[in-house]
XYZ file of N, CA and C in Angstrom:
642
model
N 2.041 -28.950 34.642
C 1.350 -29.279 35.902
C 0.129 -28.377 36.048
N -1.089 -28.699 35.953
C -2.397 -28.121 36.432
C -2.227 -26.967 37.280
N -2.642 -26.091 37.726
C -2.873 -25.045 38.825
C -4.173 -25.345 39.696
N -3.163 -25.707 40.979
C -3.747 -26.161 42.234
C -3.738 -25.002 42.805
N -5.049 -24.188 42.773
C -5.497 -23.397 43.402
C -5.815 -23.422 44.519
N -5.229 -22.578 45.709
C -5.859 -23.363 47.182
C -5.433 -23.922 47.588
N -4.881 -24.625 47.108
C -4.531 -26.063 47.721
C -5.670 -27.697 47.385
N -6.383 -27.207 47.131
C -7.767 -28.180 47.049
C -7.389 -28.730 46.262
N -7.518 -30.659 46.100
C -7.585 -31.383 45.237
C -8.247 -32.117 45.217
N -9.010 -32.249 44.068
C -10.603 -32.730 43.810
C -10.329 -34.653 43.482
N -11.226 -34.953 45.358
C -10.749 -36.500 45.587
C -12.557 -37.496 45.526
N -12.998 -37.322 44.823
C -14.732 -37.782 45.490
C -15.910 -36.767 44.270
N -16.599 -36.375 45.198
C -18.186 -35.742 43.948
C -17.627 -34.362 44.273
N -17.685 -33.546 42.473
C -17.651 -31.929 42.790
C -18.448 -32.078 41.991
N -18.370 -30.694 40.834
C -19.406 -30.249 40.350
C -18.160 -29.826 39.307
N -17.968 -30.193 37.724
C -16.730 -29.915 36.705
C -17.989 -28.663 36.024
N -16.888 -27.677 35.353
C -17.372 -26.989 34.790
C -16.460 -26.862 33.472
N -16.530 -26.889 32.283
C -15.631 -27.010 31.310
C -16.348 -26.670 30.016
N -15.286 -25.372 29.621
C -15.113 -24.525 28.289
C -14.577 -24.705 27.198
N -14.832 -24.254 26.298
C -14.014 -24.734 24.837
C -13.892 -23.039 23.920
N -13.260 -22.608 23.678
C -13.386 -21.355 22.712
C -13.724 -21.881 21.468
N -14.774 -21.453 20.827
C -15.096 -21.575 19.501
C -13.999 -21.257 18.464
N -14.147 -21.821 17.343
C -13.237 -21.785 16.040
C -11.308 -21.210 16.872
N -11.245 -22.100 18.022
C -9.725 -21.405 18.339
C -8.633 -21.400 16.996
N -8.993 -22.949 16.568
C -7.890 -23.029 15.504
C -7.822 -22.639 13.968
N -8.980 -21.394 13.868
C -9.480 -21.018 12.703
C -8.412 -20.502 12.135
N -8.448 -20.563 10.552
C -6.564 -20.175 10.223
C -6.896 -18.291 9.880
N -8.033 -18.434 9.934
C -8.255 -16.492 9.951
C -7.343 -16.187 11.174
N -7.289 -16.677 12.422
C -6.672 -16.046 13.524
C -4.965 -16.516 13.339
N -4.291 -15.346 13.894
C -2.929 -15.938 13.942
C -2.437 -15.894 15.678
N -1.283 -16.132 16.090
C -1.398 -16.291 17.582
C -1.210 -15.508 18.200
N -0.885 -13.869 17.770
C -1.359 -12.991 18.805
C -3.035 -13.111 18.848
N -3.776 -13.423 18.279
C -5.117 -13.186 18.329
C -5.972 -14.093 19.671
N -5.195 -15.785 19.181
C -5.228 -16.737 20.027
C -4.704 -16.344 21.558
N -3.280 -15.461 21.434
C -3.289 -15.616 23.176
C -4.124 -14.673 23.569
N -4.738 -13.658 22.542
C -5.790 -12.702 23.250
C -7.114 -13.166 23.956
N -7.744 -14.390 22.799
C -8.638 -14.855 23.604
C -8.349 -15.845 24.639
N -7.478 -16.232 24.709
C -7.182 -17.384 25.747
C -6.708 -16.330 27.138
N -6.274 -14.986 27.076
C -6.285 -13.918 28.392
C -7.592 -13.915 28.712
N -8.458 -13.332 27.859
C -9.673 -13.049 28.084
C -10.706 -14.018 28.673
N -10.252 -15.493 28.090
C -11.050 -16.604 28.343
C -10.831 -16.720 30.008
N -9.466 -16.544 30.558
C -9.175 -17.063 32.150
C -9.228 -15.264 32.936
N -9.565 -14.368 32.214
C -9.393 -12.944 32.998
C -11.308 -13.470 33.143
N -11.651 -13.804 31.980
C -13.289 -13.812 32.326
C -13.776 -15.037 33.731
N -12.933 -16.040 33.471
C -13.640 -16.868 34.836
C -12.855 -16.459 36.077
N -11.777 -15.590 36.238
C -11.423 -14.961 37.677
C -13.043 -14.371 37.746
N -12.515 -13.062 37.288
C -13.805 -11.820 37.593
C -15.160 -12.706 37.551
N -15.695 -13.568 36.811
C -16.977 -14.545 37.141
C -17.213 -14.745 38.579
N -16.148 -15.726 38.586
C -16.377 -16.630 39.956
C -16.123 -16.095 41.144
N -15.482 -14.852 41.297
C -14.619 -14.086 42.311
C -16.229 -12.649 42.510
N -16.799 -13.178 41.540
C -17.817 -12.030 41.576
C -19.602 -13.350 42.234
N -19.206 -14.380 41.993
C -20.169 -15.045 42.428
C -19.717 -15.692 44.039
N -18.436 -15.294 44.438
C -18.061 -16.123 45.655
C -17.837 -17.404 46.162
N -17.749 -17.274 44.502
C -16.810 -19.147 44.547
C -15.276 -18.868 43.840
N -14.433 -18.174 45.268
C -13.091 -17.684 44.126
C -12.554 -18.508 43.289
N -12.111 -18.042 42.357
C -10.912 -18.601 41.419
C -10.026 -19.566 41.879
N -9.546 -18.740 43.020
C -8.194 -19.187 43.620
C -8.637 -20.309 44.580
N -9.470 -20.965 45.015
C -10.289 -22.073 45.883
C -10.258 -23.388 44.683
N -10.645 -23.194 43.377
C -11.199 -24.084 42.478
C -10.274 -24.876 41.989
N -9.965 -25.703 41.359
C -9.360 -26.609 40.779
C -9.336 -26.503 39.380
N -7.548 -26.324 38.698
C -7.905 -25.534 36.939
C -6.953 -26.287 36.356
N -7.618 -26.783 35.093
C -6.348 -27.463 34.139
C -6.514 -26.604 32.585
N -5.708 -26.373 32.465
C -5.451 -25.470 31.229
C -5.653 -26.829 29.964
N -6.343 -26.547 29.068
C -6.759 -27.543 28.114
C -6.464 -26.980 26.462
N -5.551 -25.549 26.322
C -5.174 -24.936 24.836
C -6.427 -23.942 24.563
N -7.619 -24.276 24.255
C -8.629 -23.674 23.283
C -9.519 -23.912 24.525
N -9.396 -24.334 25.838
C -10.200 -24.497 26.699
C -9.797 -24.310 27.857
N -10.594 -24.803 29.147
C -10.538 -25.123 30.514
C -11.401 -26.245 30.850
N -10.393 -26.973 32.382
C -11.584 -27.782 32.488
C -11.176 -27.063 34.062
N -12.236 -26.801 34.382
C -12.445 -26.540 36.465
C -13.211 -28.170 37.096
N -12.738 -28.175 38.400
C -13.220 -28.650 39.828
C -13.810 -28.092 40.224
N -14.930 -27.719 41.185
C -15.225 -27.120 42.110
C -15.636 -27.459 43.389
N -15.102 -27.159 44.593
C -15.178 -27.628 45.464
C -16.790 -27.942 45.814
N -16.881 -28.912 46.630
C -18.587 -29.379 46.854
C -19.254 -28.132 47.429
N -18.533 -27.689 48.283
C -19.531 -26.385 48.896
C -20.207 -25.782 48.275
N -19.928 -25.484 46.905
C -20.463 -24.378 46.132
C -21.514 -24.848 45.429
N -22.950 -23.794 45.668
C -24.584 -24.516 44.924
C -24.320 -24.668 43.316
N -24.398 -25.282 42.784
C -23.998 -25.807 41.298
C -25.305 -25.324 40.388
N -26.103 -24.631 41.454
C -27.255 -23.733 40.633
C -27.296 -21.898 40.327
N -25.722 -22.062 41.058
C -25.247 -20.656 41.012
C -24.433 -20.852 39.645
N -23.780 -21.871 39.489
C -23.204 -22.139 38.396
C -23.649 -21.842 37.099
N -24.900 -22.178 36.813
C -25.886 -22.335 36.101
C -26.239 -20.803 35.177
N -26.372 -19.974 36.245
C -27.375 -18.785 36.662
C -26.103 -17.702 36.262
N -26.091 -17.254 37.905
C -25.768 -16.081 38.213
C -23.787 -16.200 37.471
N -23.618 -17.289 37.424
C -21.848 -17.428 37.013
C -21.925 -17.298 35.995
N -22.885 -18.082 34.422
C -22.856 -18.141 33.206
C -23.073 -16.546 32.988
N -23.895 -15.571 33.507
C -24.394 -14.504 33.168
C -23.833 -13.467 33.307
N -22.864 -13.566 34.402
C -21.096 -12.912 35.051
C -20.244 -13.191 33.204
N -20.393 -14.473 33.122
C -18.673 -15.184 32.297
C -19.523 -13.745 30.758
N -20.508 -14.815 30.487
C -21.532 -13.960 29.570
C -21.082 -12.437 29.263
N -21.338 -11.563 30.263
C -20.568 -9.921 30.176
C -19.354 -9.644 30.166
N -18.397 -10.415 30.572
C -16.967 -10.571 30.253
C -17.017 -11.012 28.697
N -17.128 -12.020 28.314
C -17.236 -11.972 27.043
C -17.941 -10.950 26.330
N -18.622 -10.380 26.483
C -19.313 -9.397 25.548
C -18.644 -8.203 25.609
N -17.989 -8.104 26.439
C -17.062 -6.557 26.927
C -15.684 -6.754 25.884
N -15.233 -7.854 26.218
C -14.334 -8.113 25.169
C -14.230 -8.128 24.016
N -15.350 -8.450 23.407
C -15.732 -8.513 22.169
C -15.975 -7.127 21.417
N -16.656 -6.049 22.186
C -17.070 -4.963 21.979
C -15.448 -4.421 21.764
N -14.479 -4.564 22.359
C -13.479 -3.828 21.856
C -12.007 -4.528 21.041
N -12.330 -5.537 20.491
C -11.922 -6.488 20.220
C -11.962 -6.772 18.563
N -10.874 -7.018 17.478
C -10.781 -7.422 15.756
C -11.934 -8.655 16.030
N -11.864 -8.870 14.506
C -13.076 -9.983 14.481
C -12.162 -11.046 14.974
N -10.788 -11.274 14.428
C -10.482 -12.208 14.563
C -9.864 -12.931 16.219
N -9.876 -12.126 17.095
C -9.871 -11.872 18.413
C -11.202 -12.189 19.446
N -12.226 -12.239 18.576
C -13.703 -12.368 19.150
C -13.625 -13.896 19.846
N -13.918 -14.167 21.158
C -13.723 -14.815 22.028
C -15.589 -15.750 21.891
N -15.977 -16.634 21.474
C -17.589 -17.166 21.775
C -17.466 -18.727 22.799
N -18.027 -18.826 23.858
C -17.592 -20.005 24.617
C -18.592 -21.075 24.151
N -18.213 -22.265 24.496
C -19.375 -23.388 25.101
C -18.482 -23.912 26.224
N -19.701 -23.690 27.029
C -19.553 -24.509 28.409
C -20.656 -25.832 28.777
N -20.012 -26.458 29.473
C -20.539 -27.822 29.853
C -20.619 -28.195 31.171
N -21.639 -28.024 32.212
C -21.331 -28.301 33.710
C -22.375 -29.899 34.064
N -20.988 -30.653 34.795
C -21.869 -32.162 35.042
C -21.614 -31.672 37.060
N -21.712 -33.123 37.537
C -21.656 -33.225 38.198
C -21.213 -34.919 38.663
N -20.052 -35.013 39.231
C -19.388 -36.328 39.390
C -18.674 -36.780 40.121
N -17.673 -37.956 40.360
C -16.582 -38.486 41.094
C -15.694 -38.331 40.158
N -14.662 -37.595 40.857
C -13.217 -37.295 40.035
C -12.110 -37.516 41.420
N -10.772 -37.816 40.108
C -9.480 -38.260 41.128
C -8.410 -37.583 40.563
N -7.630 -37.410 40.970
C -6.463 -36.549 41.240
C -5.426 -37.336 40.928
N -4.673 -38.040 39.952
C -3.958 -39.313 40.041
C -1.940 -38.670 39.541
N -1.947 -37.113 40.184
C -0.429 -36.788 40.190
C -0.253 -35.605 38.895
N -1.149 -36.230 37.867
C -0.833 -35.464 36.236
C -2.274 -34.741 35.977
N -3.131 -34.804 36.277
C -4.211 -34.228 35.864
C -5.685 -35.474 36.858
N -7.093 -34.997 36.257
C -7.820 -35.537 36.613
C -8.640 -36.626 36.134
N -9.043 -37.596 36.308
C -9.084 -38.872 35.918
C -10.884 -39.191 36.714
N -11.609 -40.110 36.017
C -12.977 -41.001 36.118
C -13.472 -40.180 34.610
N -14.819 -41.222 34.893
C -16.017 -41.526 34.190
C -16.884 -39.664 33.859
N -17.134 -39.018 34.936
C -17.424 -37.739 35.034
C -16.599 -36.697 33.717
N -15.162 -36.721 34.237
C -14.601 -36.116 33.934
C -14.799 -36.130 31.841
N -15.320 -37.394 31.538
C -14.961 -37.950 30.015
C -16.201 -37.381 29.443
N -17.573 -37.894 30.600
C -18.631 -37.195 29.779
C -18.396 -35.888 30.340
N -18.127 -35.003 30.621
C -17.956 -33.413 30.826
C -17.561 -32.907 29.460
N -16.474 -33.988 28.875
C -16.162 -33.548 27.813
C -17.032 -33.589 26.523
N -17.697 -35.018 26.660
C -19.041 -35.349 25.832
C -19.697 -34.605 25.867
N -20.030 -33.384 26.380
C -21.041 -32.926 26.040
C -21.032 -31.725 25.567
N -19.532 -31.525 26.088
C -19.020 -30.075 25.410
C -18.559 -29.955 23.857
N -18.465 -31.234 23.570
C -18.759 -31.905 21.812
C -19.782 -32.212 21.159
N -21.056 -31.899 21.734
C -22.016 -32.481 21.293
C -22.293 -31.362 20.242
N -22.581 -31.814 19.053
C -22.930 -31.175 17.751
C -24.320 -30.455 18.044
N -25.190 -31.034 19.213
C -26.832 -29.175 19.003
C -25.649 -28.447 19.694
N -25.003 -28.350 20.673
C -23.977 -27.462 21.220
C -23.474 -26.287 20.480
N -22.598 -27.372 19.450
C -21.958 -26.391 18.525
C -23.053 -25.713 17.564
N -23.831 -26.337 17.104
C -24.846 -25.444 16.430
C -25.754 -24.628 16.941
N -25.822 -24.503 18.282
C -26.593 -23.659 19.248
C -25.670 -22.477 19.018
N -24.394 -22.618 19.157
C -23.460 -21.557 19.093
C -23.593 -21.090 17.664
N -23.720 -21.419 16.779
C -22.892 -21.111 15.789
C -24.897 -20.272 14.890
N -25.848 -20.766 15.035
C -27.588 -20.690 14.538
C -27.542 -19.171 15.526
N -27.303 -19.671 16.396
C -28.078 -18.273 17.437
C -26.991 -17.073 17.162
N -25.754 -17.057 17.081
C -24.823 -16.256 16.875
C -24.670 -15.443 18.310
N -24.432 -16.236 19.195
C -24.369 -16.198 20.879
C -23.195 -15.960 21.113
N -22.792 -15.492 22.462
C -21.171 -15.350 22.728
C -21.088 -16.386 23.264
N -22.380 -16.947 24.228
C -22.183 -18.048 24.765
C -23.286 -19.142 24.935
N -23.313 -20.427 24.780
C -24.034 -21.594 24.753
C -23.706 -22.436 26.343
N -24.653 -22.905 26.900
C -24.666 -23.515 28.103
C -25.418 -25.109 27.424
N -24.299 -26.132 28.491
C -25.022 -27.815 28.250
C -24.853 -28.201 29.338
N -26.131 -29.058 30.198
C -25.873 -29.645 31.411
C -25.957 -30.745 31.209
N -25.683 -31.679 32.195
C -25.610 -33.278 32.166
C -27.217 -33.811 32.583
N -27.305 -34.992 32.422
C -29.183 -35.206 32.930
C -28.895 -35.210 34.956
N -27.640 -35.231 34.861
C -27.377 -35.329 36.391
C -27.824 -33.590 36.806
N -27.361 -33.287 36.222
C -26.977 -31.554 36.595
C -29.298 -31.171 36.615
N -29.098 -31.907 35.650
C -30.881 -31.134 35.067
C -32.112 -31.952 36.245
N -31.870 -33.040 36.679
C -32.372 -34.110 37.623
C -32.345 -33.615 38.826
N -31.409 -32.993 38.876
C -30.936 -32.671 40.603
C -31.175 -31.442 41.079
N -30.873 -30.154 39.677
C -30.842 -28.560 39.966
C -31.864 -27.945 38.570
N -32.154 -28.448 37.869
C -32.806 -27.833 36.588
C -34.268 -28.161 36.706
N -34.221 -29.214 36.863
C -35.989 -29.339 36.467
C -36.410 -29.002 38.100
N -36.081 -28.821 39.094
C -36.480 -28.025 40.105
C -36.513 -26.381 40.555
N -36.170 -26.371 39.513
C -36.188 -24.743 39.637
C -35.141 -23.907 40.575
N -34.187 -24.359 41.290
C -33.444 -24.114 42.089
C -32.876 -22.641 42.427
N -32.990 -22.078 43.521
C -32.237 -20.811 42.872
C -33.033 -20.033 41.942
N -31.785 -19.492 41.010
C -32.378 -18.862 40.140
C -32.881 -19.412 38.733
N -32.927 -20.392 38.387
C -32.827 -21.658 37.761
C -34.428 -21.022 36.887
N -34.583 -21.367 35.653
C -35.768 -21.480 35.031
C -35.764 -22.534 34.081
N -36.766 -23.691 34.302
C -36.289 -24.941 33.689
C -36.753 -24.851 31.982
N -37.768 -23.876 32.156
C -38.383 -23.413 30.763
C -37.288 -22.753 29.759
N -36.149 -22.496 30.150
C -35.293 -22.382 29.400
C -34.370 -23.267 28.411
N -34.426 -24.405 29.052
C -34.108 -25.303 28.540
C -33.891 -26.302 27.263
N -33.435 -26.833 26.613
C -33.949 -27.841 25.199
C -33.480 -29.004 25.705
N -34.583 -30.056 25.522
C -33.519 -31.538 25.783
C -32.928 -32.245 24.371
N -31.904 -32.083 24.321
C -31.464 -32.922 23.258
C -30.975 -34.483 23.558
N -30.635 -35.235 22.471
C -29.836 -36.161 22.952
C -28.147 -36.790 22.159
N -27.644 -36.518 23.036
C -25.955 -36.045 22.288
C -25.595 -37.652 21.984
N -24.455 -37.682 20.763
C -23.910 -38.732 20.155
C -22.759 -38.698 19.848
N -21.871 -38.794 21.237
C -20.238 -38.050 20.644
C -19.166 -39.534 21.318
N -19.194 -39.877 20.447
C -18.152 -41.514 20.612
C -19.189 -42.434 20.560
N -18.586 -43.007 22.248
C -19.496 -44.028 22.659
C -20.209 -43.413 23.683
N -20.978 -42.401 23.752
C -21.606 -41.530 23.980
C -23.135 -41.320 23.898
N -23.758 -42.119 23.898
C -25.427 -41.512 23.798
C -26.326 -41.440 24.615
N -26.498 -39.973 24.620
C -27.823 -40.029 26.358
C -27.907 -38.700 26.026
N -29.224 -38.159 27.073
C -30.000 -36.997 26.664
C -29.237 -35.774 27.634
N -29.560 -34.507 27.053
C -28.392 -33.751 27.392
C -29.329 -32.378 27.459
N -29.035 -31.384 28.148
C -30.072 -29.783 28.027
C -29.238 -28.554 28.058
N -29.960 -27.681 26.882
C -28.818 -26.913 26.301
C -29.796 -25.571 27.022
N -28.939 -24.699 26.669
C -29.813 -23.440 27.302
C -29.009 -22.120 26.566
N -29.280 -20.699 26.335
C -28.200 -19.669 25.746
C -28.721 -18.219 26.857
N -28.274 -18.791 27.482
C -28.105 -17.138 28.270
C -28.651 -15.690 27.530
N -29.502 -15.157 27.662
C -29.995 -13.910 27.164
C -31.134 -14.561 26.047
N -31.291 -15.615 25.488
C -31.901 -16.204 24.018
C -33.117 -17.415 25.107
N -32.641 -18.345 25.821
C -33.194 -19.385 26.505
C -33.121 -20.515 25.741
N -34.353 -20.997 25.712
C -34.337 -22.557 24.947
C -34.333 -22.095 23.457
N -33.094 -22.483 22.819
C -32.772 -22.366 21.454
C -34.186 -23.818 21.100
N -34.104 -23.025 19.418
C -35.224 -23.928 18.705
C -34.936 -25.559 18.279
N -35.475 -26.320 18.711
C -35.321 -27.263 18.327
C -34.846 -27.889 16.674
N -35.220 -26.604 15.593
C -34.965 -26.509 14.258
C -33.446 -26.742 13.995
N -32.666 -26.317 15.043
C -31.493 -25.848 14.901
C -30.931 -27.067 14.854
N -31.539 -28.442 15.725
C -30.368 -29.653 15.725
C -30.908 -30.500 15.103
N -29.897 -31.465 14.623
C -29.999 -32.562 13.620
C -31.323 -33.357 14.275
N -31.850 -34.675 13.730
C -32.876 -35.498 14.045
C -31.922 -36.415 14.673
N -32.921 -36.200 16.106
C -32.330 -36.857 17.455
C -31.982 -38.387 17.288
N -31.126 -38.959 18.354
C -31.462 -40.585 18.052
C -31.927 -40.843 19.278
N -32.684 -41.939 19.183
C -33.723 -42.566 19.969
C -32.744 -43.507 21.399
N -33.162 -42.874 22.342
C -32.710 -44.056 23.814
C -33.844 -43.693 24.792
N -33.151 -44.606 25.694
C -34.789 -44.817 26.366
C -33.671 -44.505 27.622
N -34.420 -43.338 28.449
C -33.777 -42.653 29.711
C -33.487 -43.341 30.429
């Protein structure tokens, strides 16, 4: 059963935020290593979000193995998300790492959309929720992570970039940005990656785009 934090259950538009740990199932690691980063992965988004004032304990959390997927209640500016939360999660990971075997080394990708999600008893359910995941698969993603040698890689939705990115919002710098365009299933539409401390990774880094018309 999910952890219903709060009490809140995400019925209408929030704002999903959803992680993946890099190489979790690498056979270098064995599973003390794995539950180390998977502590570290949920000790890092308490202290994040509890440090940006969107507690932990308010949000909506489904444990996903090698990941998370969060809710977040509407109240919260989804340009704080972006910013000041990735750059919080960011130093948690790097703290960890600093004292941490190689094979223990924790590197995220995160993916924040913005959507209609439902609550249907077992977990969370719509259209939102599927591309959240699309994009947290998208191959410049993983190679943003893997070229830059980052702890952490950021991907927004064209919703997320339309609404809070290309306006500058907050603390928001849209010049940071890369637009790619992701191809993961039945999946194709344009997508913006960003790396915290690095900015707009090089376009060199991802495969030759495929062509749609916005």
């Amino acid at each position: 059963m999910p952890e219903l934090s709060g009490g809140w259950v995400p019925n209408g538009l929030c704002s999903l935020f959803v992680c993946d740990i890099a190489a979790f199932g690498h056979p270098a690691r064995n599973d003390l290593d794995r539950a180390a980063v998977r502590t570290a992965l949920y000790e890092g988004l308490r202290k994040s979000f509890d440090a940006v004032e969107v507690p932990f304990r308010i949000c909506y959390v489904e444990d996903r193995g090698d990941g998370a997927l969060m809710a977040i209640p509407p109240r919260a500016d989804t340009s704080v998300l972006v910013t000041t939360l990735i750059d919080r999660l960011r130093a948690e990971v790097r703290r960890h790492n600093h004292v941490s075997v190689p094979t223990a080394q924790l590197r995220l990708r995160v993916a924040v959309h913005t959507g209609v999600v439902h609550f249907d008893g077992n977990g969370l359910v719509g259209t939102a929720v599927n591309l959240a995941f699309r994009l947290l698969e998208a191959e410049q993603l993983k190679l943003t992570l893997s070229e830059t040698g980052a702890d952490l890689a950021l991907i927004v939705s064209i919703r997320v970039y339309d609404d809070v990115i290309r306006h500058g919002l907050g603390l928001v710098d849209p010049s940071e940005y890369q637009r790619v365009v992701i191809d993961v299933k039945e999946t194709v539409m344009p997508a913006w990656i960003m790396v915290p401390g690095i900015g707009k990774p090089t376009s060199a880094i991802f495969p030759t785009p495929v062509t749609v018309i916005d």
